[in-house]
PDB file of C-alpha atoms in Angstrom:
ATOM      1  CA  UNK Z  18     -12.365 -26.369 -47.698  1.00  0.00           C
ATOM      2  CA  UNK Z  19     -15.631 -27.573 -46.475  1.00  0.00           C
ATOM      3  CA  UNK Z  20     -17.416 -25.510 -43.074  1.00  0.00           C
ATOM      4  CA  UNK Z  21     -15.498 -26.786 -39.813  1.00  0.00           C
ATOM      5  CA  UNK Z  22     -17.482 -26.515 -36.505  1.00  0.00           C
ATOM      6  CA  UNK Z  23     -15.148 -25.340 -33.658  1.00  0.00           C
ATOM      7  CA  UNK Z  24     -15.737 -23.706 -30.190  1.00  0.00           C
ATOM      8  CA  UNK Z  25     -15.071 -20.255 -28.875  1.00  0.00           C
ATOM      9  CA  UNK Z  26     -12.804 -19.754 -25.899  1.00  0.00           C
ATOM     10  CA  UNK Z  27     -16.318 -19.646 -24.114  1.00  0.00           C
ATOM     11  CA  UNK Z  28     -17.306 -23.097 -25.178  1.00  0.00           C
ATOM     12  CA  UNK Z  29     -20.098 -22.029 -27.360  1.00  0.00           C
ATOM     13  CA  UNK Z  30     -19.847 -23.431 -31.138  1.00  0.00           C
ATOM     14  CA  UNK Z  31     -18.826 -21.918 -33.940  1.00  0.00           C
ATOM     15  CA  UNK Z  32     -17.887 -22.514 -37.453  1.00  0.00           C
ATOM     16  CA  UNK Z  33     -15.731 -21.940 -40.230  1.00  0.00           C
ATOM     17  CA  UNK Z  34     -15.812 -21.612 -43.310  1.00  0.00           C
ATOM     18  CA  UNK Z  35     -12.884 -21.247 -45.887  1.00  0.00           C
ATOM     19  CA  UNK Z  36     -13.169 -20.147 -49.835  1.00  0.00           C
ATOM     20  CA  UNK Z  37     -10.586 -20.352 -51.909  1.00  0.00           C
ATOM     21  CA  UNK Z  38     -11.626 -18.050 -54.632  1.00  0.00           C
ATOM     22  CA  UNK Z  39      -7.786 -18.416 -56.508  1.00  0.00           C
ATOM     23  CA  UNK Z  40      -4.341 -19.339 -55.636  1.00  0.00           C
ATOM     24  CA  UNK Z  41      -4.227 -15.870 -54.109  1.00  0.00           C
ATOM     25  CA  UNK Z  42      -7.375 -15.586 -52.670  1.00  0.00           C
ATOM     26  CA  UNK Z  43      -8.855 -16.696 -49.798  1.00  0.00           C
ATOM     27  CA  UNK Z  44     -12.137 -15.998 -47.516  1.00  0.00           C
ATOM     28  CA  UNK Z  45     -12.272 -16.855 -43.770  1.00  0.00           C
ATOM     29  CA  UNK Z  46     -15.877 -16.568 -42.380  1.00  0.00           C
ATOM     30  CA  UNK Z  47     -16.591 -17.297 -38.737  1.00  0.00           C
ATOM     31  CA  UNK Z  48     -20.349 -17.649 -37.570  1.00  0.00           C
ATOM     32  CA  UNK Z  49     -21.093 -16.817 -34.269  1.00  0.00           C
ATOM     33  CA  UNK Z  50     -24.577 -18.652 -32.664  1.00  0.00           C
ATOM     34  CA  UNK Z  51     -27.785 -17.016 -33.862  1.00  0.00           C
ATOM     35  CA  UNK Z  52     -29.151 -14.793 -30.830  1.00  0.00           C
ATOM     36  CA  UNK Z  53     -30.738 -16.782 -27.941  1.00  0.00           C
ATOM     37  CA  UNK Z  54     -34.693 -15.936 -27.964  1.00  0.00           C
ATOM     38  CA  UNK Z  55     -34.576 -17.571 -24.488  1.00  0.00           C
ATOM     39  CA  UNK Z  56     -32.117 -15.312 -23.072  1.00  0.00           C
ATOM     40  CA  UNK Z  57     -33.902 -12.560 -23.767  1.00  0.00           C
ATOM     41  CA  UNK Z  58     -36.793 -13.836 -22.567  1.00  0.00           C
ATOM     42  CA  UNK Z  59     -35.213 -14.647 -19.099  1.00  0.00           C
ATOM     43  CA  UNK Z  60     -33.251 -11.085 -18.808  1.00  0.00           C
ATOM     44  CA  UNK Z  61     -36.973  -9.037 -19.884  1.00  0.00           C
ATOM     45  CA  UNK Z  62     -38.959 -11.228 -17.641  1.00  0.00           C
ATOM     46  CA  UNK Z  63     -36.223 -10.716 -14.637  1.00  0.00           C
ATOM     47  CA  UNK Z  64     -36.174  -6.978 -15.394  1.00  0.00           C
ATOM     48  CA  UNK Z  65     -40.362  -6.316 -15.554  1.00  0.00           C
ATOM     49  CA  UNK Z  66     -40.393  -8.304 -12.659  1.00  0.00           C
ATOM     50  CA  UNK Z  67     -38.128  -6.219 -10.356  1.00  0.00           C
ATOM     51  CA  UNK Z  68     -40.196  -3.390 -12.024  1.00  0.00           C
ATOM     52  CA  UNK Z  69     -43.178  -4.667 -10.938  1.00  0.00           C
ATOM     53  CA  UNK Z  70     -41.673  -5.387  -7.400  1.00  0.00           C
ATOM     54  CA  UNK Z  71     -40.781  -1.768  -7.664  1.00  0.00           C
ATOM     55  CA  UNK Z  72     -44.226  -0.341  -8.481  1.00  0.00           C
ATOM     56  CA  UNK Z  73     -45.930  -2.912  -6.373  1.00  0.00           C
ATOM     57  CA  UNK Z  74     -44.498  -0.888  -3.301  1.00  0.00           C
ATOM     58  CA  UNK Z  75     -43.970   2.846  -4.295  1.00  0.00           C
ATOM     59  CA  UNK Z  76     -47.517   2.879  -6.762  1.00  0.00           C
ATOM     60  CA  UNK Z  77     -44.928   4.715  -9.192  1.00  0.00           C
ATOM     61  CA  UNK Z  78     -46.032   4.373 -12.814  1.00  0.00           C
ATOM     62  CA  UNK Z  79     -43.195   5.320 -14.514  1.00  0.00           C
ATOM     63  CA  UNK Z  80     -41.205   2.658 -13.038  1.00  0.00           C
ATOM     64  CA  UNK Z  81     -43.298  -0.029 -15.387  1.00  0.00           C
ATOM     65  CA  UNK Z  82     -42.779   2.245 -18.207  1.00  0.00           C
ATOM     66  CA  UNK Z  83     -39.010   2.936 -17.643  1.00  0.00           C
ATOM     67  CA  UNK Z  84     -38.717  -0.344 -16.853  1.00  0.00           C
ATOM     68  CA  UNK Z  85     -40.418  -1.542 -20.884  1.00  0.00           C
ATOM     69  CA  UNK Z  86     -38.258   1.651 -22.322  1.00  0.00           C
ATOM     70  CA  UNK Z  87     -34.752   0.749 -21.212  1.00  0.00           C
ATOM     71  CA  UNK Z  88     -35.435  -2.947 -22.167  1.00  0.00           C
ATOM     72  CA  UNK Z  89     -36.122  -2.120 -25.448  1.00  0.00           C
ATOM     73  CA  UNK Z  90     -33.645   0.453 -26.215  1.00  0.00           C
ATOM     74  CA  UNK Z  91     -30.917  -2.433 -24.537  1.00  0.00           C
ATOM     75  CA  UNK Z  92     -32.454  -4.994 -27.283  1.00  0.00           C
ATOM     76  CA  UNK Z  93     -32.220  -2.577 -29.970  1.00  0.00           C
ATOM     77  CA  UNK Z  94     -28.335  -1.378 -29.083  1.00  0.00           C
ATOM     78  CA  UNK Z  95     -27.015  -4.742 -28.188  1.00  0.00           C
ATOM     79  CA  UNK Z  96     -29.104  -6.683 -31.695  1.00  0.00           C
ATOM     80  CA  UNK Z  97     -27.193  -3.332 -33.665  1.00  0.00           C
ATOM     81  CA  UNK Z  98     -23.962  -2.628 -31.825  1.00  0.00           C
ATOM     82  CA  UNK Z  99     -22.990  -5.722 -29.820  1.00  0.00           C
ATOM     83  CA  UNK Z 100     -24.073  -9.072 -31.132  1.00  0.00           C
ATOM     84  CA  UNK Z 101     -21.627  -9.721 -34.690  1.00  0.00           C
ATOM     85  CA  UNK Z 102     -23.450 -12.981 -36.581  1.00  0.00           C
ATOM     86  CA  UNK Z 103     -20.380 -13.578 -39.223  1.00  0.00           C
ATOM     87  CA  UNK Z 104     -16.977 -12.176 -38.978  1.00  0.00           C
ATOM     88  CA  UNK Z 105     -14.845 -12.792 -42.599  1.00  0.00           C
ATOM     89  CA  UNK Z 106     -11.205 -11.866 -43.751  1.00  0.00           C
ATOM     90  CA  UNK Z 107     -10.525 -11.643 -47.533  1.00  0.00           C
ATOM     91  CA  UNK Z 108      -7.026 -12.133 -48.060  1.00  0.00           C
ATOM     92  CA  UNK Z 109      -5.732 -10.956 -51.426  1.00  0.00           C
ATOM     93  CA  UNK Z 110      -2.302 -11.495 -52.122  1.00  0.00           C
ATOM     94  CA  UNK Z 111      -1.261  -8.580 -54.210  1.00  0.00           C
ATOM     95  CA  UNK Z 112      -4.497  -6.456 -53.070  1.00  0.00           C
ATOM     96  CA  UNK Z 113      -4.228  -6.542 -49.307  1.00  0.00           C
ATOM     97  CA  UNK Z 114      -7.000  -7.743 -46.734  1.00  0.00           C
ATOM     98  CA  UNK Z 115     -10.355  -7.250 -46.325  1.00  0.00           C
ATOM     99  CA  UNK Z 116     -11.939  -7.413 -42.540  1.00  0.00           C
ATOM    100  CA  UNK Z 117     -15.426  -7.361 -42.602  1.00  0.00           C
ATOM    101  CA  UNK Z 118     -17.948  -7.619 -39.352  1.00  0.00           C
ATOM    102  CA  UNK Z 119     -21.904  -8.670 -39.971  1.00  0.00           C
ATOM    103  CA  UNK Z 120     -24.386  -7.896 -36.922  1.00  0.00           C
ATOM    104  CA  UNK Z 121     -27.473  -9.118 -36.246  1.00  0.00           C
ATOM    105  CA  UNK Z 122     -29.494  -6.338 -37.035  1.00  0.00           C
ATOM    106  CA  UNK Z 123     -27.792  -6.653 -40.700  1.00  0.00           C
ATOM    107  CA  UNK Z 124     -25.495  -3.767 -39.930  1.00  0.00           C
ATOM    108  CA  UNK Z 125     -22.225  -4.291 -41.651  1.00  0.00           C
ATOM    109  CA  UNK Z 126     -18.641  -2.369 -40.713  1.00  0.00           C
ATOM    110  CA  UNK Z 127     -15.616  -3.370 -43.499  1.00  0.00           C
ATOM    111  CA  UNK Z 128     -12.311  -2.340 -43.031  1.00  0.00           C
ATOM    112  CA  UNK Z 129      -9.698  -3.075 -45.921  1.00  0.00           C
ATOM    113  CA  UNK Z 130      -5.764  -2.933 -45.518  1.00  0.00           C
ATOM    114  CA  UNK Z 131      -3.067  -2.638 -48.416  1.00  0.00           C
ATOM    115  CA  UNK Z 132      -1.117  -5.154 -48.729  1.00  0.00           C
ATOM    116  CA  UNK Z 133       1.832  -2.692 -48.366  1.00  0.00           C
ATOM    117  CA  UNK Z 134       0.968  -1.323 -45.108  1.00  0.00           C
ATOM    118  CA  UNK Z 135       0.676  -5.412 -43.750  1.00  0.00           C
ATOM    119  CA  UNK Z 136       4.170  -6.397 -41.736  1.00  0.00           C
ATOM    120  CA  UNK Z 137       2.615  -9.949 -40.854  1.00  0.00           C
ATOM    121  CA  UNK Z 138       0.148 -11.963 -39.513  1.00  0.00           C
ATOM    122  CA  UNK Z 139       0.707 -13.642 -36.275  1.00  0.00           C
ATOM    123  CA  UNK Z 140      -0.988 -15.652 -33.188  1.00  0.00           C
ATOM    124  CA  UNK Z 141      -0.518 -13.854 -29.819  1.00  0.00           C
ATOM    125  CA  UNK Z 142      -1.491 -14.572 -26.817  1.00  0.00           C
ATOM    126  CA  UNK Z 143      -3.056 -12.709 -24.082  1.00  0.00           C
ATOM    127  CA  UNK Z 144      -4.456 -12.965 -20.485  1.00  0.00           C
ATOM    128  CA  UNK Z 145      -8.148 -12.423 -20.664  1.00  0.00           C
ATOM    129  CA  UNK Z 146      -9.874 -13.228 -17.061  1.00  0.00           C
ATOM    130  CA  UNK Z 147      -8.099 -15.851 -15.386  1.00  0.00           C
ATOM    131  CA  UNK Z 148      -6.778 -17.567 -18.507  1.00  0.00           C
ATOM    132  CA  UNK Z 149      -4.819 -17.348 -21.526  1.00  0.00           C
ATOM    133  CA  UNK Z 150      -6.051 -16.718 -24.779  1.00  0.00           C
ATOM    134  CA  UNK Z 151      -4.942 -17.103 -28.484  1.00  0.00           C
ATOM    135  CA  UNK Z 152      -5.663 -14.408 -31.151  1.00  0.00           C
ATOM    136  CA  UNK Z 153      -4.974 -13.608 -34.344  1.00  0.00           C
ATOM    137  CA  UNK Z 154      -3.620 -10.277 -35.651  1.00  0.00           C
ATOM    138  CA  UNK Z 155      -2.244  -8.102 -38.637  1.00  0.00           C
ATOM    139  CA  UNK Z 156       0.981  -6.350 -37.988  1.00  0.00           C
ATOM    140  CA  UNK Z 157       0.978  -2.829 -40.009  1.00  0.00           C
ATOM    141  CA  UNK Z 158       4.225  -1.926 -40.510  1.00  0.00           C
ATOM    142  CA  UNK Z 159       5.377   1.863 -40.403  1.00  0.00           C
ATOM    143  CA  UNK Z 160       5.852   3.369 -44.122  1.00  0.00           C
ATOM    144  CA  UNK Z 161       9.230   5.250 -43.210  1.00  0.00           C
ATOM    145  CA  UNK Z 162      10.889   2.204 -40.916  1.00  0.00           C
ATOM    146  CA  UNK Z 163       9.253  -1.115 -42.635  1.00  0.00           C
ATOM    147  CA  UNK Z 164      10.976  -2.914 -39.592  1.00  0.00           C
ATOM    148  CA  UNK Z 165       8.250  -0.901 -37.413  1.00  0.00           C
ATOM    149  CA  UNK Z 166       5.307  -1.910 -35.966  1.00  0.00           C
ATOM    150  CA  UNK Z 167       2.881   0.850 -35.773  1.00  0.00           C
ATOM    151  CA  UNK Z 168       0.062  -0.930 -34.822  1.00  0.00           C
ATOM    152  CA  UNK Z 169      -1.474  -4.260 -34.453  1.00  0.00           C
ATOM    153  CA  UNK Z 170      -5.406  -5.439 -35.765  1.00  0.00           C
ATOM    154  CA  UNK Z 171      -6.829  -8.152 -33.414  1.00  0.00           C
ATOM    155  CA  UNK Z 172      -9.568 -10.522 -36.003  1.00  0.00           C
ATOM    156  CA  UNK Z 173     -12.302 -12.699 -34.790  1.00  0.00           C
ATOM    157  CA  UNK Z 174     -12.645 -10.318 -31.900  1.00  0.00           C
ATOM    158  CA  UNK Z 175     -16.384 -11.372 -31.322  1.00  0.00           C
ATOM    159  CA  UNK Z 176     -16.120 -14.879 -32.265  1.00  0.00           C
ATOM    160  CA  UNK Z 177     -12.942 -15.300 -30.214  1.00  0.00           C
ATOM    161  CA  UNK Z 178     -12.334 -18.857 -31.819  1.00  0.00           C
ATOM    162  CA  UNK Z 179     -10.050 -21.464 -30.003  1.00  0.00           C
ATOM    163  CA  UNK Z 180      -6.580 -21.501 -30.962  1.00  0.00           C
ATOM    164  CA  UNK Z 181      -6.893 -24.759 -33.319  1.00  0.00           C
ATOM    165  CA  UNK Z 182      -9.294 -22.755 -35.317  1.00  0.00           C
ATOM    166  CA  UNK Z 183      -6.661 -19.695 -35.265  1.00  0.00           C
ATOM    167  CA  UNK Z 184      -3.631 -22.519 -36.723  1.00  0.00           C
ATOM    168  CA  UNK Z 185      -6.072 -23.284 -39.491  1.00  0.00           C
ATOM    169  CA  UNK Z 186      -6.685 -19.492 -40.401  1.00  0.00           C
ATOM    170  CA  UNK Z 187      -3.190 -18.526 -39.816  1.00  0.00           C
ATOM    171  CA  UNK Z 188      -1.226 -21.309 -41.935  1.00  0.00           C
ATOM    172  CA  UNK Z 189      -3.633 -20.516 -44.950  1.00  0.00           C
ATOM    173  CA  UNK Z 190      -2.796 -16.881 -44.569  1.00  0.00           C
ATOM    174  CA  UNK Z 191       1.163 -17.647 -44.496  1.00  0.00           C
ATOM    175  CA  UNK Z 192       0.911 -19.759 -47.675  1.00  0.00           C
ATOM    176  CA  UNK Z 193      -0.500 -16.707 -49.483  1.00  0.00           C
ATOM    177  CA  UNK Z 194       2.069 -14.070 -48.458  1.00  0.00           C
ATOM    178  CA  UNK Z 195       4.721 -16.505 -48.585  1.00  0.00           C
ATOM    179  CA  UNK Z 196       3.358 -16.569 -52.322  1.00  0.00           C
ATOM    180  CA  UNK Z 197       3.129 -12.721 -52.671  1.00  0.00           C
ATOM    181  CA  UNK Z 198       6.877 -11.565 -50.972  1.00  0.00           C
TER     182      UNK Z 198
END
């Protein structure tokens, strides 16, 4: 499969992109928009200005230099904690899956479940805000009772794609463990 561009349940675009590496093999990449240089632009002008609004009245250096501190330390925890470029799940049939999460400070956190521990993969649905929203999650399945749930992996949780994007994702997935039971 070629890259799809979809939307987020925000509106903003976003795009897929599927590689099938073998019959059992598959690799799900969402990309998240690049990080707005004009947002942060607007939120560090808005901030040094209240600063200077501040210092402008109390004559209180340290406001202006608080003020350039915190806005850099926010940059630097939201570019390395917060803002996720790519998010991509390897699924291996007889291996298991592979959830990886890229950030824009070129961080990367990987998290890789057997196959034996996986119950399913489904589409839920929760309320988020004032809406309804589609997501896709792993069932892991408890070792003593495989009818168990134990717990439940949410994917895409920074891309939050749309629910046709989810369908797309989720069929491909079924194929492939429909293959491997």
């Amino acid at each position: 499969m070629a890259e799809e561009e979809f939307t987020d349940i925000n509106g903003n675009s976003i795009s897929l992109d599927c590689q099938t590496h073998s019959a059992f093999c598959r690799e799900f990449t969402v990309t998240s928009p690049k990080l707005s240089l004009r947002k942060v632009m607007v939120c560090t002008c808005f901030i040094w200005l209240i600063a200077y609004a501040i210092f402008f009245f109390t004559e209180n250096t340290a406001v202006l230099s608080s003020a350039i501190i915190l806005t850099l330390a926010g940059m630097m925890i939201h570019i390395h904690f917060v803002k996720v470029d790519h998010e991509t799940l390897l699924i291996i049939g007889s291996l298991g899956i592979q959830l990886s999460s890229s950030y824009a400070s070129g961080r990367e956190s990987t998290t890789f479940i057997e196959m034996s521990k996986l119950k399913d993969i489904v589409i839920n649905e929760a309320v988020y805000m004032h809406s309804i929203i589609y997501y896709l999650c792993i069932l892991i399945k408890d070792p003593a009772e495989p009818e168990t749930v134990t717990s439940v992996v949410p994917l895409f949780q920074s891309s939050k794609p749309r629910l046709n994007c989810l369908v797309q994702v989720y069929r491909s997935c079924q194929e492939i463990l429909e293959e491997t039971r």
